[in-house]
Coordinates of C-alpha atoms and ligand atoms in Angstrom, one line a residue:
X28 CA -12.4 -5.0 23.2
X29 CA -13.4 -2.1 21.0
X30 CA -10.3 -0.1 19.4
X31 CA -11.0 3.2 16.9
X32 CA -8.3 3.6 14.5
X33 CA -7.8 7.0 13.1
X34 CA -4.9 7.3 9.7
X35 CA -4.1 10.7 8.9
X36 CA -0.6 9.8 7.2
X37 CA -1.4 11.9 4.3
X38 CA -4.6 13.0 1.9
X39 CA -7.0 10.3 3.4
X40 CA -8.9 10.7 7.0
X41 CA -10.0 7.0 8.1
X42 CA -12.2 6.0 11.0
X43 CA -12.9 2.7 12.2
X44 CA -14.0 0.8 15.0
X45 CA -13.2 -3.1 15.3
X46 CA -14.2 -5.6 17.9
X47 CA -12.1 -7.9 18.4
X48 CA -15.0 -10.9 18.8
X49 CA -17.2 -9.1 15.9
X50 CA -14.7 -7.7 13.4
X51 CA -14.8 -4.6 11.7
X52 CA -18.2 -2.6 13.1
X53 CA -17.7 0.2 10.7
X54 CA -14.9 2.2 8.5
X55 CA -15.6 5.8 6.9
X56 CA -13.0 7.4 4.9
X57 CA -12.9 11.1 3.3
X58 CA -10.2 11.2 0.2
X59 CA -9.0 15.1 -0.3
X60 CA -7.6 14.0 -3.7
X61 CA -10.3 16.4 -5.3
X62 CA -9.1 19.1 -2.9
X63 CA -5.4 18.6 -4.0
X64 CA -6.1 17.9 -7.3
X65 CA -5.9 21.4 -8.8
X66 CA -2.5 21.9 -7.5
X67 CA -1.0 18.6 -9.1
X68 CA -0.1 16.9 -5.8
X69 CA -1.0 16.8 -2.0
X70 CA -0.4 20.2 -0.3
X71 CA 0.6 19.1 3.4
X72 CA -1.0 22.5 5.1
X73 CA -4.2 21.9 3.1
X74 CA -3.8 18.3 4.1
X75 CA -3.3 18.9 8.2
X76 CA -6.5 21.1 7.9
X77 CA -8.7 19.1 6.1
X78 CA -8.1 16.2 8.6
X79 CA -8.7 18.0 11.6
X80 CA -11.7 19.3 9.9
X81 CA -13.1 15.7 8.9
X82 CA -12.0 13.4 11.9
X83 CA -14.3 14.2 14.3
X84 CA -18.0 13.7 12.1
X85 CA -16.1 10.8 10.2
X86 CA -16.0 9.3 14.5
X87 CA -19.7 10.4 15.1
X88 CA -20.2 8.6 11.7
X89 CA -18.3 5.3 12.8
X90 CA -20.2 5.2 16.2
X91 CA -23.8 5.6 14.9
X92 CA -23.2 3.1 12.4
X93 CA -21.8 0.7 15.1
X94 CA -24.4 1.6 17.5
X95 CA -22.2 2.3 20.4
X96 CA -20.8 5.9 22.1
X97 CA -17.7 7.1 23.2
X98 CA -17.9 5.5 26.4
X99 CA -17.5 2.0 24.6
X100 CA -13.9 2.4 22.9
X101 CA -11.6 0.3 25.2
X102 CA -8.5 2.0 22.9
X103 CA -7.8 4.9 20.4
X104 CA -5.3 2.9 17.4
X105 CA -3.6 6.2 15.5
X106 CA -0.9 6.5 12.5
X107 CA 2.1 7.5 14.2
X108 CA 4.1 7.6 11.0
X109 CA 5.6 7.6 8.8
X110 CA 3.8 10.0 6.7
X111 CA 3.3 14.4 6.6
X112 CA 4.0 16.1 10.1
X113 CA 1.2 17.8 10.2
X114 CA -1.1 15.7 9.4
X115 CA 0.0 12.6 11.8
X116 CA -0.3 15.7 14.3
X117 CA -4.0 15.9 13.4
X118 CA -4.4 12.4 13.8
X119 CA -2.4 12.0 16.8
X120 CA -4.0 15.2 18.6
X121 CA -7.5 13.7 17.8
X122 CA -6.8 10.5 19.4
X123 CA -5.1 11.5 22.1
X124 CA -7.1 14.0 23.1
X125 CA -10.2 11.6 22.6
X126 CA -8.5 8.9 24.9
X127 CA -7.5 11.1 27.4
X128 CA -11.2 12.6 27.7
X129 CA -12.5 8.6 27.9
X130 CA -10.0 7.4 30.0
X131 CA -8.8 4.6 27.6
X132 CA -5.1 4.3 26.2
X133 CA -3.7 5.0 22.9
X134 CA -2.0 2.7 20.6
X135 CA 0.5 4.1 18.1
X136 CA 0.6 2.1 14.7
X137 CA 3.3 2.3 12.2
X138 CA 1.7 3.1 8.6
X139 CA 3.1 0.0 6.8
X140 CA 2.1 -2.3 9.5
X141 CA -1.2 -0.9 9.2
X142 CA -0.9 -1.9 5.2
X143 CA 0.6 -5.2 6.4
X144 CA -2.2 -6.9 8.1
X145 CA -4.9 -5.1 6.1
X146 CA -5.3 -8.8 4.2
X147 CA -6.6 -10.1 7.3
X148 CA -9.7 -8.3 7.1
X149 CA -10.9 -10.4 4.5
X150 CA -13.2 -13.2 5.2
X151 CA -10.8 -15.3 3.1
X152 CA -7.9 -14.4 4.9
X153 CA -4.0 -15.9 5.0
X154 CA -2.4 -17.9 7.4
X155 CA 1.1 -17.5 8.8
X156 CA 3.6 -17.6 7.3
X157 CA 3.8 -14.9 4.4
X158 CA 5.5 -12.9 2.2
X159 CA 4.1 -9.5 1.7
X160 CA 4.7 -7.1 -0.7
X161 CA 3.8 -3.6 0.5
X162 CA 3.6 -1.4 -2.8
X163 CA 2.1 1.6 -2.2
X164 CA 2.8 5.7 -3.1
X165 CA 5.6 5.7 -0.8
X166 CA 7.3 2.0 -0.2
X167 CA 7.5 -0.7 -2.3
X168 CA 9.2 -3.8 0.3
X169 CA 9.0 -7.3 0.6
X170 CA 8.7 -8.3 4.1
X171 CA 8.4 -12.1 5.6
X172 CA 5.9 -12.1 7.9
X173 CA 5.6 -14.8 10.3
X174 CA 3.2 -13.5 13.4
X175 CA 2.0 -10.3 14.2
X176 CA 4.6 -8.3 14.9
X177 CA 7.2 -10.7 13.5
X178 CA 8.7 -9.1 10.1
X179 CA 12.0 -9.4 8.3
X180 CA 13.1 -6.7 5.9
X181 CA 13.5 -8.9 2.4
X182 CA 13.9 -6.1 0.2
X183 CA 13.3 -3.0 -1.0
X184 CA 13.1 -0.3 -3.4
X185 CA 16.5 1.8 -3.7
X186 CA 14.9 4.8 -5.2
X187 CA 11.1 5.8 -6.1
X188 CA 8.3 3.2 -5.1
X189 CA 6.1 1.6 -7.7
X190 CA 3.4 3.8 -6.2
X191 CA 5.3 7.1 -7.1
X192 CA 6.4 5.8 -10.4
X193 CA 3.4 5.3 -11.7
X194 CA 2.0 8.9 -10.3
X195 CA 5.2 10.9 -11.8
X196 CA 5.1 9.0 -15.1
X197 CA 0.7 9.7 -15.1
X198 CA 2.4 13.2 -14.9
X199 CA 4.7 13.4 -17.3
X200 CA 1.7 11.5 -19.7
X201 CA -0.5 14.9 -18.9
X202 CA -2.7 12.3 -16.5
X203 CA -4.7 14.9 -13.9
X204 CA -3.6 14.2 -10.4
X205 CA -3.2 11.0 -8.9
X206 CA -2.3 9.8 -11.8
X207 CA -1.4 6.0 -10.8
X208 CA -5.1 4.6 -10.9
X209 CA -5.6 6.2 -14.2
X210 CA -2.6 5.3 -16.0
X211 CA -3.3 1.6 -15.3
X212 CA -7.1 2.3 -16.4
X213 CA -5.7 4.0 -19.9
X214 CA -3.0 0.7 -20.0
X215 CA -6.2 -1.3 -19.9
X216 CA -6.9 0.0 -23.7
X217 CA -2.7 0.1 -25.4
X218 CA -1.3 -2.7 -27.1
X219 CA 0.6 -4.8 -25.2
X220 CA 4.2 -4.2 -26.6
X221 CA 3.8 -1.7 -28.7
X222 CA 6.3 -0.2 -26.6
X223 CA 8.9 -2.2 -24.7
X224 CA 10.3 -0.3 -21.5
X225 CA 13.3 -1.8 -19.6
X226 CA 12.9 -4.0 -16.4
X227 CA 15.0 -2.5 -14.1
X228 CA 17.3 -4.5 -11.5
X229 CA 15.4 -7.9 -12.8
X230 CA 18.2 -9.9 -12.6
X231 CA 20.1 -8.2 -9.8
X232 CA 19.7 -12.0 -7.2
X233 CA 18.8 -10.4 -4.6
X234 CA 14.8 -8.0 -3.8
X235 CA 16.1 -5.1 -4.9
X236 CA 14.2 -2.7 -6.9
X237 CA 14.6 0.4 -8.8
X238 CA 11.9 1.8 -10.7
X239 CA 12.8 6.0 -11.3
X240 CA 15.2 5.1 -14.6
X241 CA 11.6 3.8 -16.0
X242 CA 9.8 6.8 -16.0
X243 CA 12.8 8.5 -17.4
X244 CA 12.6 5.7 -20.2
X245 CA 9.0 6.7 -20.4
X246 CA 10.2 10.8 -21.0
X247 CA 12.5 9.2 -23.8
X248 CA 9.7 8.0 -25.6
X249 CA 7.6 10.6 -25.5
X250 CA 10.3 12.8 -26.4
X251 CA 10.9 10.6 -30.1
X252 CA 6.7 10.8 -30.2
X253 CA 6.5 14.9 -30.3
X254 CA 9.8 15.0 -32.4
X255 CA 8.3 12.3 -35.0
X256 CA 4.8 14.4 -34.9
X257 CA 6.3 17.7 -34.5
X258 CA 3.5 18.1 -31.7
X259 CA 3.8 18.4 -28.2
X260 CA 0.2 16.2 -28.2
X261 CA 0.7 12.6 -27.7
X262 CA -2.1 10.9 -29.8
X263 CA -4.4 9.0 -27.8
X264 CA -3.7 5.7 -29.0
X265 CA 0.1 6.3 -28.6
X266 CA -0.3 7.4 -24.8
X267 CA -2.4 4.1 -23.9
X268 CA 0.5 2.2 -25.5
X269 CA 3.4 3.6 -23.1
X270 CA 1.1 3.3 -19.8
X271 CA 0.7 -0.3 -20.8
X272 CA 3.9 -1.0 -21.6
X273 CA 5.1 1.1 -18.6
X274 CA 2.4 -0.8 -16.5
X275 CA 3.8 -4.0 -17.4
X276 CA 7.6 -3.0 -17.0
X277 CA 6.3 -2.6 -13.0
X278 CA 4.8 -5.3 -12.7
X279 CA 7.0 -7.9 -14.7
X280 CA 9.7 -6.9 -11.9
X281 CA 6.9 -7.2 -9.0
X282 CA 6.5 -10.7 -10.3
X283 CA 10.2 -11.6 -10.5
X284 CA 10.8 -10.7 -7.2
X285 CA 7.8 -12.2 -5.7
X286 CA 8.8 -15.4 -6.9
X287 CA 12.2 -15.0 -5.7
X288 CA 11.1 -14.1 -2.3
X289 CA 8.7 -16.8 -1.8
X290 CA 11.8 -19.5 -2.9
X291 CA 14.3 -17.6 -0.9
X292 CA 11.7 -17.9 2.2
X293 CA 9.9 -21.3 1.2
X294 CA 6.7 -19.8 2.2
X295 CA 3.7 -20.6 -0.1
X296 CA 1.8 -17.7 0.4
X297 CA 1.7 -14.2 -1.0
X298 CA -0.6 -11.1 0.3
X299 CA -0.3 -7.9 -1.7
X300 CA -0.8 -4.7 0.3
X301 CA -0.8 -1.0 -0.3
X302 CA -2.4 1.4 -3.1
X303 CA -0.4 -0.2 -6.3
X304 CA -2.7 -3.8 -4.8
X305 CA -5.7 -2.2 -7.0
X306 CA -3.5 -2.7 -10.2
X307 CA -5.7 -4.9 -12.6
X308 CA -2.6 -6.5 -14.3
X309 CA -0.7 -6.8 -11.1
X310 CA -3.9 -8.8 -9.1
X311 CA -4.3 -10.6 -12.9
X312 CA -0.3 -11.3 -12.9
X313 CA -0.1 -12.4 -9.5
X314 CA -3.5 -14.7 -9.5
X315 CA -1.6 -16.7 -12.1
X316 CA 2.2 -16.8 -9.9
X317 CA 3.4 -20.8 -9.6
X318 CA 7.1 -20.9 -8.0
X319 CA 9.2 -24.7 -8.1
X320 CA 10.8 -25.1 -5.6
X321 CA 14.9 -26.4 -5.4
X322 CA 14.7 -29.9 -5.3
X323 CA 15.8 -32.0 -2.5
X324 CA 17.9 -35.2 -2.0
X325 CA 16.0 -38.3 -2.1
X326 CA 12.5 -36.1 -2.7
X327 CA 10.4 -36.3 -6.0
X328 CA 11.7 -33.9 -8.6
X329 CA 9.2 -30.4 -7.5
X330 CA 6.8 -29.3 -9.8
X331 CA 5.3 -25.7 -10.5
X332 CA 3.5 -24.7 -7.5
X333 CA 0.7 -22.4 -7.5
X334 CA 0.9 -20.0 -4.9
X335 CA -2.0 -18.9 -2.7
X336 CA -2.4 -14.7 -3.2
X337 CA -3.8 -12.4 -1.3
X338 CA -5.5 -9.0 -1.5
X339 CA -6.4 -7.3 0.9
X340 CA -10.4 -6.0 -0.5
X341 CA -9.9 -2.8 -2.6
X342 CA -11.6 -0.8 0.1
X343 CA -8.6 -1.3 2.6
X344 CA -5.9 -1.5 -0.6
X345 CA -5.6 2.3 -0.6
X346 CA -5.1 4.0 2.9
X347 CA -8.0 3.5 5.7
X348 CA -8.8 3.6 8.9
X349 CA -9.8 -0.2 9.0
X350 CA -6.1 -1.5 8.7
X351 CA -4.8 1.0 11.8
X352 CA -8.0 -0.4 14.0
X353 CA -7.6 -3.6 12.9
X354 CA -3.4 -3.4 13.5
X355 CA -3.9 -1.5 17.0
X356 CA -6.7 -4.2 17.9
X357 CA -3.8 -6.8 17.1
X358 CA -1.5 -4.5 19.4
X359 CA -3.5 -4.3 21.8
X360 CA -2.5 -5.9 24.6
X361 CA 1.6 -4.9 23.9
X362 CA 1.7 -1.6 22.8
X363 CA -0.5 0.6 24.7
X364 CA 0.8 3.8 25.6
X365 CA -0.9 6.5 28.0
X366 CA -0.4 9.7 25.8
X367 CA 1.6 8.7 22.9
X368 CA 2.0 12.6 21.1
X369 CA 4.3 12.6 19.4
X370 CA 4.4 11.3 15.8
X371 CA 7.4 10.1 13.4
X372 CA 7.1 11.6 10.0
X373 CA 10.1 9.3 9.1
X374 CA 9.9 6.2 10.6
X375 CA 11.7 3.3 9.1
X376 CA 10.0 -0.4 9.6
X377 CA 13.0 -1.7 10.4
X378 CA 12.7 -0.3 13.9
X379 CA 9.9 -2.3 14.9
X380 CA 10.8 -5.3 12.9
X381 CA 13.7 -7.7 12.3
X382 CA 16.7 -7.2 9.7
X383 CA 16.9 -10.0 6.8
Ligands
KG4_423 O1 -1.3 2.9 -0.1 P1 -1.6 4.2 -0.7 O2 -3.1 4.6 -0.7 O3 -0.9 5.4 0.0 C1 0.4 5.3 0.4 O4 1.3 5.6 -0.5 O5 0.7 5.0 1.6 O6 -1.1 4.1 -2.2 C2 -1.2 5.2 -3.1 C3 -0.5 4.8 -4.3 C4 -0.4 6.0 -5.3 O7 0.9 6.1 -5.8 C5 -1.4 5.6 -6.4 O8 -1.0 6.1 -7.7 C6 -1.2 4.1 -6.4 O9 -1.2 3.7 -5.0 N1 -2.4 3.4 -7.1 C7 -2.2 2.7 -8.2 C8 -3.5 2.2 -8.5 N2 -4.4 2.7 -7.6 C9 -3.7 3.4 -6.7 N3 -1.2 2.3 -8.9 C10 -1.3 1.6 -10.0 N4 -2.6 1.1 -10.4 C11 -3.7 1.4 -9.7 N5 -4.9 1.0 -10.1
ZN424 ZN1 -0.5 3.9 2.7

């Protein structure tokens, strides 16, 4: 069965058709980040018409590449949240408009799901059971996953993902727009603890997270910088310093909660999903994660474990088209829909998977 998967949640148009004996045929993606970039963050209008203009030669693309027409697709897999109105419209009005011309169904996909299984398009993939951690611009949750469609809620962020931390705190640093990717490049060159920022919620027992008081921490410092240097320039050195101590503020806390979750679950495996997945010292910090777990009665005392981790390849970290083709191919045969329109700009996970 062939299924195209169109995402249109926010600044990215995907495309991609997989095959569900071949794999992945072919993915194409346009980014409007250049398009937005002037105005410091994603514009939804500009967004909606940029997807409607890209979707349809970003499909032609897809099908040439595979080799295979319109007539082919058994399914059309689209983002049906959570993300911008308009532009799930885009995507939505694409694929149902394309499905209804072909005669095929649509599948809606939920976003994070989407994020969820993107591991599994790996060649070195996971098995069931995992824990996930989907940290992205938008959610940062950890989520047991035990099947496809089987997910429990572990925890989650109670105010700004890790995503959006690291773009308002790139902001407030004078980073150009999206600022997450480049804060972590400029971390790459500060000393580690130069600067110490706080680790919020890291010994709260349960997956909580909080990460907004950090960037405020972050505003404090730079604040004490420009009133020592009586300039509102941070020097160079000195701004590489706070993104990597901010940097490893996020993902100390990540870390903690990972190991919690995977001893709270007993699972032994860990896939990492969502934009915040490209992170150097995140996929550095996490490659190295061992967990013990509690001993038990008339069992050798446990040892340090290392845990297997997972990412998904940095092409399907970010958003794609490859993760809702792949998710609606994995849907297939439950969630088919004839005309599914409508989209859900807010859409909780928790209504399409169980509660913890
Ligand atoms: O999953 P994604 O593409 O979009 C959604 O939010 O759904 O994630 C985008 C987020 C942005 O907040 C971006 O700043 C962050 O991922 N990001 C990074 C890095 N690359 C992207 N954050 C930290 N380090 C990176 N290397
Ligand atoms: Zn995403």
């Amino acid at each position: 069965m062939l299924v195209l998967g169109i995402e249109s949640s926010c600044d990215e148009t995907g495309v991609a058709l997989y095959d569900t004996e071949r794999g992945l045929l072919a993915h194409h993606l346009h980014t409007q980040m250049a398009m937005h970039a002037e105005y410091g963050g994603v514009v939804p209008e500009l967004a909606s018409r940029d997807h409607i203009r890209r979707v349809v030669p970003l499909t032609q693309g897809c099908l040439k590449e595979a080799g295979v027409g319109y007539a082919d697709i058994d399914a059309v897999a689209f983002t049906q949240g959570p993300g911008l109105g308009g532009a799930l419209l885009a995507g939505s009005g694409f694929a149902n408009a394309l499905a209804f011309a072909i005669g095929k169904p649509v599948i809606p996909i939920h976003h994070l799901e989407g994020h969820l299984l993107s591991p599994l398009l790996a060649d070195d993939k996971p098995e069931f059971p995992f824990v996930a951690l989907l940290v992205s611009g938008g959610h940062t949750q950890f989520m047991a996953v035990r099947g496809i469609g089987d997910y429990t809620l572990l925890g989650e962020s109670v105010d700004d993902a890790a995503g959006e931390a690291f773009d308002k705190t790139a902001k407030l640093l004078g980073l150009p727009y999206p600022g997450g990717a480049k804060l972590s490049e400029l971390a790459k060159l500060g000393t580690p603890d130069a600067f110490t920022f706080p680790r919020p919620m890291l010994h709260s027992h349960d997956l909580q997270m909080s990460f907004s008081g950090l960037k405020t921490a972050v505003l404090t410092a730079v604040e004490k910088v420009r009133a020592e240097t009586g300039s509102d320039e941070i020097p160079e050195q000195t701004r590489n310093d706070i993104c990597r101590a901010f940097q490893d503020a996020v993902v100390d806390v990540l870390a903690a909660k990972a190991k919690k979750a995977l001893l709270d679950t007993g699972f032994r495996t860990l896939v990492v999903a969502g934009g915040v997945g490209a992170n150097w010292k995140l996929r550095d910090e996490f490659s190295r994660l061992t967990v013990k777990m509690p001993s038990e009665k008339g069992k050798p005392k446990p040892q340090e474990e290392k845990i297997n981790v997972y990412f998904p390849p940095m092409a399907y970290c970010t958003d794609n088209g490859a993760m809702i083709a792949f998710a609606g191919a994995m849907r297939l045969a439950e969630r088919q829909a004839v005309g599914a329109f409508n989209v859900k700009p807010r859409w909780p996970l928790s209504d399409i998977v169980k509660q913890g």
